[in-house]
Amino acid sequence: ASIKSDVATIKGDLNTLTNRISSVELRVNNLESGAVDRNERLDKLEEYMEYQAKYASELWDRIQDLENRSRRNNIRVIRVPEGTENNFSSNTVFLMGLLRDCLQLGPEISFEIERAHRSLGPKPSEGQRPRPIIACFLRFTDKSRVLNSAREMGSLSWQGEKIMVFPDMLPELAAQRHGSTPVRHKCKMLGLRYAMQYPAIFRITVAGQPRQFTDPEEALTFLQELPQAKEGRREIPAPRREEK
């Protein structure tokens, strides 16, 4: 009787253990199914986030392009003392006279400025750097003529102040173009024609054949592989720099 009782107890325990194992297996299966489902959802979410990041980057590039294009007729005039424009009827009249004086433009050269103003921000205290003047030309050709004249003169002076004239663009594009400075220096050393095209495409003309680069490192590598670079000589005669 004792043996039968023990066997019955063991059978009961085995049944209980079997039921518990079956319950654990069911829960494990549910967890595995849930994990597979979550992994699939995570994969889809990662794909969606990657698409959104790419789309946002494309939108940002388009916004920057639109803003830079909206500034194509603009220039920035740097280091003009604050308040010097107050004695004139308008900022445009003041700036047109300043540019004519600095660039030594005769009356036969005409250009029109639609509007001009100091950059946004609080007026600097005495002794601080003056805010740039931003001007919008009526015609792109007028803006290009002024920039070319400023570039040819090199150093500009107005009422004892050294001023500078630059095209107006977003800081991101300005930094991108600034990265091509070593390429410009190398082109000057080799006497090659070069030009910076919008937005930041560097064009080099070698033996009458133009080459375009968007990566300054790639452009430098190309220049270093030229025969005249290896021989340490310049093109003769050295052509003038091309304008964009």
C-alpha positions as a Markdown table, in Angstrom:
| # | Residue | x | y | z |
|---|---|---|---|---|
| 1 | Ala | 0.0 | 0.0 | 0.0 |
| 2 | Ser | 2.8 | 2.3 | 0.8 |
| 3 | Ile | 4.5 | 1.7 | -2.5 |
| 4 | Lys | 1.2 | 2.3 | -4.4 |
| 5 | Ser | 0.8 | 5.5 | -2.5 |
| 6 | Asp | 4.3 | 6.7 | -3.3 |
| 7 | Val | 3.8 | 5.8 | -7.0 |
| 8 | Ala | 0.6 | 7.7 | -7.1 |
| 9 | Thr | 2.3 | 10.7 | -5.5 |
| 10 | Ile | 5.1 | 10.5 | -8.0 |
| 11 | Lys | 2.6 | 10.4 | -10.9 |
| 12 | Gly | 0.8 | 13.4 | -9.5 |
| 13 | Asp | 4.0 | 15.3 | -9.2 |
| 14 | Leu | 5.0 | 14.3 | -12.8 |
| 15 | Asn | 1.6 | 15.5 | -14.1 |
| 16 | Thr | 2.1 | 18.8 | -12.2 |
| 17 | Leu | 5.6 | 19.1 | -13.6 |
| 18 | Thr | 4.4 | 18.3 | -17.1 |
| 19 | Asn | 1.7 | 20.9 | -16.9 |
| 20 | Arg | 4.2 | 23.5 | -15.6 |
| 21 | Ile | 6.7 | 22.6 | -18.4 |
| 22 | Ser | 3.9 | 22.9 | -21.0 |
| 23 | Ser | 2.9 | 26.3 | -19.5 |
| 24 | Val | 6.6 | 27.5 | -19.7 |
| 25 | Glu | 6.9 | 26.3 | -23.3 |
| 26 | Leu | 3.8 | 28.2 | -24.2 |
| 27 | Arg | 5.1 | 31.3 | -22.6 |
| 28 | Val | 8.5 | 30.9 | -24.3 |
| 29 | Asn | 6.8 | 30.5 | -27.6 |
| 30 | Asn | 4.8 | 33.6 | -27.0 |
| 31 | Leu | 7.9 | 35.5 | -26.1 |
| 32 | Glu | 9.7 | 34.3 | -29.1 |
| 33 | Ser | 6.8 | 35.3 | -31.4 |
| 34 | Gly | 6.7 | 38.7 | -29.7 |
| 35 | Ala | 10.4 | 39.1 | -30.1 |
| 36 | Val | 10.2 | 38.3 | -33.8 |
| 37 | Asp | 7.3 | 40.8 | -34.2 |
| 38 | Arg | 9.2 | 43.5 | -32.3 |
| 39 | Asn | 12.3 | 42.9 | -34.5 |
| 40 | Glu | 10.2 | 43.3 | -37.6 |
| 41 | Arg | 8.6 | 46.5 | -36.3 |
| 42 | Leu | 12.1 | 47.8 | -35.3 |
| 43 | Asp | 13.4 | 47.0 | -38.8 |
| 44 | Lys | 10.5 | 48.9 | -40.4 |
| 45 | Leu | 11.0 | 51.8 | -37.9 |
| 46 | Glu | 14.7 | 52.0 | -38.8 |
| 47 | Glu | 13.9 | 52.0 | -42.5 |
| 48 | Tyr | 11.3 | 54.8 | -41.9 |
| 49 | Met | 13.7 | 56.8 | -39.8 |
| 50 | Glu | 16.4 | 56.4 | -42.4 |
| 51 | Tyr | 14.0 | 57.6 | -45.1 |
| 52 | Gln | 12.9 | 60.6 | -43.0 |
| 53 | Ala | 16.5 | 61.6 | -42.2 |
| 54 | Lys | 17.4 | 61.4 | -46.0 |
| 55 | Tyr | 14.2 | 63.4 | -46.8 |
| 56 | Ala | 14.9 | 66.0 | -44.1 |
| 57 | Ser | 18.5 | 66.3 | -45.5 |
| 58 | Glu | 17.2 | 66.9 | -49.0 |
| 59 | Leu | 14.7 | 69.4 | -47.8 |
| 60 | Trp | 17.5 | 71.3 | -45.9 |
| 61 | Asp | 19.7 | 71.3 | -48.9 |
| 62 | Arg | 16.8 | 72.7 | -51.0 |
| 63 | Ile | 16.0 | 75.4 | -48.4 |
| 64 | Gln | 19.7 | 76.4 | -48.3 |
| 65 | Asp | 19.8 | 76.5 | -52.1 |
| 66 | Leu | 16.7 | 78.7 | -52.3 |
| 67 | Glu | 18.0 | 81.1 | -49.7 |
| 68 | Asn | 21.4 | 81.3 | -51.3 |
| 69 | Arg | 19.8 | 81.9 | -54.7 |
| 70 | Ser | 17.6 | 84.6 | -53.1 |
| 71 | Arg | 20.9 | 86.4 | -52.2 |
| 72 | Arg | 22.5 | 86.1 | -55.7 |
| 73 | Asn | 22.2 | 89.9 | -56.2 |
| 74 | Asn | 23.5 | 90.7 | -52.7 |
| 75 | Ile | 26.9 | 91.9 | -51.4 |
| 76 | Arg | 28.3 | 92.4 | -47.9 |
| 77 | Val | 30.4 | 95.4 | -47.3 |
| 78 | Ile | 32.6 | 94.9 | -44.2 |
| 79 | Arg | 34.2 | 97.4 | -41.8 |
| 80 | Val | 32.2 | 100.5 | -42.7 |
| 81 | Pro | 32.1 | 102.6 | -39.5 |
| 82 | Glu | 28.7 | 102.7 | -37.8 |
| 83 | Gly | 26.6 | 105.8 | -38.3 |
| 84 | Thr | 28.4 | 107.1 | -41.4 |
| 85 | Glu | 25.3 | 106.5 | -43.4 |
| 86 | Asn | 23.1 | 108.8 | -41.2 |
| 87 | Asn | 24.1 | 111.9 | -43.1 |
| 88 | Phe | 22.6 | 110.7 | -46.4 |
| 89 | Ser | 19.0 | 110.6 | -47.6 |
| 90 | Ser | 19.1 | 106.8 | -47.7 |
| 91 | Asn | 21.4 | 103.8 | -47.2 |
| 92 | Thr | 21.3 | 103.1 | -51.0 |
| 93 | Val | 22.5 | 106.6 | -51.9 |
| 94 | Phe | 25.2 | 106.3 | -49.2 |
| 95 | Leu | 26.4 | 102.9 | -50.4 |
| 96 | Met | 26.4 | 103.8 | -54.1 |
| 97 | Gly | 28.6 | 106.8 | -53.4 |
| 98 | Leu | 30.9 | 104.7 | -51.2 |
| 99 | Leu | 31.3 | 102.0 | -53.9 |
| 100 | Arg | 32.0 | 104.6 | -56.6 |
| 101 | Asp | 34.7 | 106.2 | -54.4 |
| 102 | Cys | 36.4 | 103.0 | -53.4 |
| 103 | Leu | 36.2 | 101.3 | -56.8 |
| 104 | Gln | 37.0 | 104.5 | -58.7 |
| 105 | Leu | 34.0 | 104.0 | -60.9 |
| 106 | Gly | 33.4 | 106.8 | -63.4 |
| 107 | Pro | 29.9 | 108.3 | -64.2 |
| 108 | Glu | 29.8 | 106.2 | -67.3 |
| 109 | Ile | 29.4 | 103.1 | -65.2 |
| 110 | Ser | 25.9 | 102.9 | -63.8 |
| 111 | Phe | 24.4 | 100.4 | -61.4 |
| 112 | Glu | 21.3 | 100.4 | -59.2 |
| 113 | Ile | 20.9 | 99.2 | -55.6 |
| 114 | Glu | 17.4 | 98.3 | -54.6 |
| 115 | Arg | 17.9 | 98.3 | -50.9 |
| 116 | Ala | 20.7 | 98.4 | -48.3 |
| 117 | His | 20.8 | 98.0 | -44.6 |
| 118 | Arg | 23.0 | 97.0 | -41.7 |
| 119 | Ser | 22.9 | 93.3 | -40.7 |
| 120 | Leu | 20.4 | 92.5 | -38.0 |
| 121 | Gly | 21.5 | 92.8 | -34.4 |
| 122 | Pro | 22.1 | 95.4 | -31.7 |
| 123 | Lys | 24.2 | 98.4 | -32.6 |
| 124 | Pro | 27.8 | 97.7 | -31.4 |
| 125 | Ser | 29.4 | 99.9 | -28.7 |
| 126 | Glu | 32.2 | 102.3 | -29.6 |
| 127 | Gly | 35.4 | 100.4 | -30.4 |
| 128 | Gln | 33.6 | 97.2 | -31.4 |
| 129 | Arg | 33.4 | 95.9 | -35.0 |
| 130 | Pro | 30.7 | 97.6 | -37.1 |
| 131 | Arg | 27.9 | 95.6 | -38.5 |
| 132 | Pro | 28.2 | 94.6 | -42.2 |
| 133 | Ile | 26.1 | 96.5 | -44.8 |
| 134 | Ile | 24.0 | 94.2 | -46.9 |
| 135 | Ala | 23.0 | 95.5 | -50.3 |
| 136 | Cys | 20.7 | 94.1 | -53.0 |
| 137 | Phe | 21.5 | 95.1 | -56.6 |
| 138 | Leu | 18.7 | 95.5 | -59.1 |
| 139 | Arg | 20.7 | 93.4 | -61.6 |
| 140 | Phe | 23.0 | 90.5 | -61.2 |
| 141 | Thr | 25.4 | 91.9 | -63.8 |
| 142 | Asp | 25.8 | 95.1 | -61.7 |
| 143 | Lys | 26.7 | 93.0 | -58.6 |
| 144 | Ser | 29.2 | 91.0 | -60.6 |
| 145 | Arg | 30.8 | 94.1 | -62.0 |
| 146 | Val | 31.2 | 95.6 | -58.5 |
| 147 | Leu | 32.7 | 92.3 | -57.1 |
| 148 | Asn | 35.1 | 92.0 | -60.1 |
| 149 | Ser | 36.3 | 95.6 | -59.6 |
| 150 | Ala | 36.8 | 95.1 | -55.9 |
| 151 | Arg | 38.8 | 91.9 | -56.6 |
| 152 | Glu | 41.0 | 93.6 | -59.2 |
| 153 | Met | 41.8 | 96.5 | -56.9 |
| 154 | Gly | 42.7 | 94.2 | -54.1 |
| 155 | Ser | 42.8 | 96.6 | -51.1 |
| 156 | Leu | 39.9 | 99.1 | -50.7 |
| 157 | Ser | 40.0 | 102.2 | -48.6 |
| 158 | Trp | 37.3 | 104.7 | -47.7 |
| 159 | Gln | 37.9 | 107.7 | -45.4 |
| 160 | Gly | 41.0 | 106.1 | -44.0 |
| 161 | Glu | 39.2 | 102.8 | -43.2 |
| 162 | Lys | 40.0 | 99.5 | -45.0 |
| 163 | Ile | 36.8 | 98.0 | -46.2 |
| 164 | Met | 36.1 | 94.7 | -47.9 |
| 165 | Val | 33.4 | 93.6 | -50.3 |
| 166 | Phe | 32.1 | 90.0 | -50.5 |
| 167 | Pro | 29.2 | 88.1 | -52.1 |
| 168 | Asp | 26.3 | 87.5 | -49.6 |
| 169 | Met | 25.6 | 83.8 | -48.8 |
| 170 | Leu | 24.8 | 81.5 | -46.0 |
| 171 | Pro | 27.6 | 80.7 | -43.5 |
| 172 | Glu | 27.5 | 77.0 | -44.5 |
| 173 | Leu | 28.1 | 77.8 | -48.2 |
| 174 | Ala | 30.8 | 80.3 | -47.3 |
| 175 | Ala | 32.6 | 77.7 | -45.2 |
| 176 | Gln | 32.3 | 75.2 | -48.1 |
| 177 | Arg | 33.8 | 77.7 | -50.5 |
| 178 | His | 36.5 | 78.6 | -48.1 |
| 179 | Gly | 37.7 | 75.0 | -48.1 |
| 180 | Ser | 38.9 | 75.5 | -51.7 |
| 181 | Thr | 41.4 | 78.2 | -50.7 |
| 182 | Pro | 44.4 | 75.8 | -51.0 |
| 183 | Val | 43.2 | 74.8 | -54.5 |
| 184 | Arg | 43.1 | 78.5 | -55.5 |
| 185 | His | 46.6 | 79.0 | -54.2 |
| 186 | Lys | 47.8 | 76.0 | -56.1 |
| 187 | Cys | 46.2 | 77.2 | -59.3 |
| 188 | Lys | 47.9 | 80.6 | -58.9 |
| 189 | Met | 51.3 | 78.8 | -58.4 |
| 190 | Leu | 50.8 | 76.8 | -61.6 |
| 191 | Gly | 49.3 | 79.7 | -63.5 |
| 192 | Leu | 46.1 | 77.9 | -64.3 |
| 193 | Arg | 42.7 | 79.4 | -65.0 |
| 194 | Tyr | 40.2 | 78.7 | -62.3 |
| 195 | Ala | 36.7 | 79.7 | -61.3 |
| 196 | Met | 34.3 | 79.1 | -58.4 |
| 197 | Gln | 30.9 | 78.3 | -59.8 |
| 198 | Tyr | 27.6 | 78.2 | -57.9 |
| 199 | Pro | 27.2 | 76.8 | -55.4 |
| 200 | Ala | 30.7 | 75.5 | -54.6 |
| 201 | Ile | 31.9 | 73.9 | -57.9 |
| 202 | Phe | 35.6 | 74.6 | -58.5 |
| 203 | Arg | 36.5 | 74.7 | -62.2 |
| 204 | Ile | 40.1 | 74.4 | -63.4 |
| 205 | Thr | 41.1 | 74.8 | -67.1 |
| 206 | Val | 44.2 | 72.8 | -68.1 |
| 207 | Ala | 45.4 | 73.0 | -71.7 |
| 208 | Gly | 42.0 | 74.4 | -72.8 |
| 209 | Gln | 40.1 | 71.5 | -71.1 |
| 210 | Pro | 37.9 | 72.4 | -68.1 |
| 211 | Arg | 37.6 | 70.1 | -65.1 |
| 212 | Gln | 35.1 | 70.5 | -62.4 |
| 213 | Phe | 35.5 | 69.5 | -58.7 |
| 214 | Thr | 33.2 | 69.6 | -55.7 |
| 215 | Asp | 35.8 | 68.0 | -53.4 |
| 216 | Pro | 38.8 | 70.3 | -52.6 |
| 217 | Glu | 41.0 | 67.2 | -51.8 |
| 218 | Glu | 40.2 | 65.7 | -55.1 |
| 219 | Ala | 41.1 | 68.9 | -56.9 |
| 220 | Leu | 44.4 | 69.1 | -55.0 |
| 221 | Thr | 45.3 | 65.6 | -56.0 |
| 222 | Phe | 44.5 | 66.4 | -59.6 |
| 223 | Leu | 46.8 | 69.4 | -59.5 |
| 224 | Gln | 49.6 | 67.6 | -57.9 |
| 225 | Glu | 49.6 | 65.0 | -60.6 |
| 226 | Leu | 50.0 | 67.6 | -63.4 |
| 227 | Pro | 53.4 | 67.5 | -65.2 |
| 228 | Gln | 54.0 | 71.2 | -64.4 |
| 229 | Ala | 53.4 | 70.6 | -60.7 |
| 230 | Lys | 55.9 | 67.7 | -60.7 |
| 231 | Glu | 58.4 | 69.8 | -62.6 |
| 232 | Gly | 57.8 | 72.9 | -60.5 |
| 233 | Arg | 57.0 | 75.2 | -63.4 |
| 234 | Arg | 54.2 | 77.5 | -64.4 |
| 235 | Glu | 52.1 | 77.7 | -67.5 |
| 236 | Ile | 53.6 | 80.5 | -69.8 |
| 237 | Pro | 52.0 | 83.0 | -70.1 |
| 238 | Ala | 50.1 | 82.7 | -66.9 |
| 239 | Pro | 46.4 | 83.3 | -67.8 |
| 240 | Arg | 44.2 | 85.5 | -65.7 |
| 241 | Arg | 41.7 | 84.1 | -63.3 |
| 242 | Glu | 38.3 | 83.3 | -64.7 |
| 243 | Glu | 35.2 | 84.7 | -63.1 |
| 244 | Lys | 32.1 | 82.8 | -62.2 |
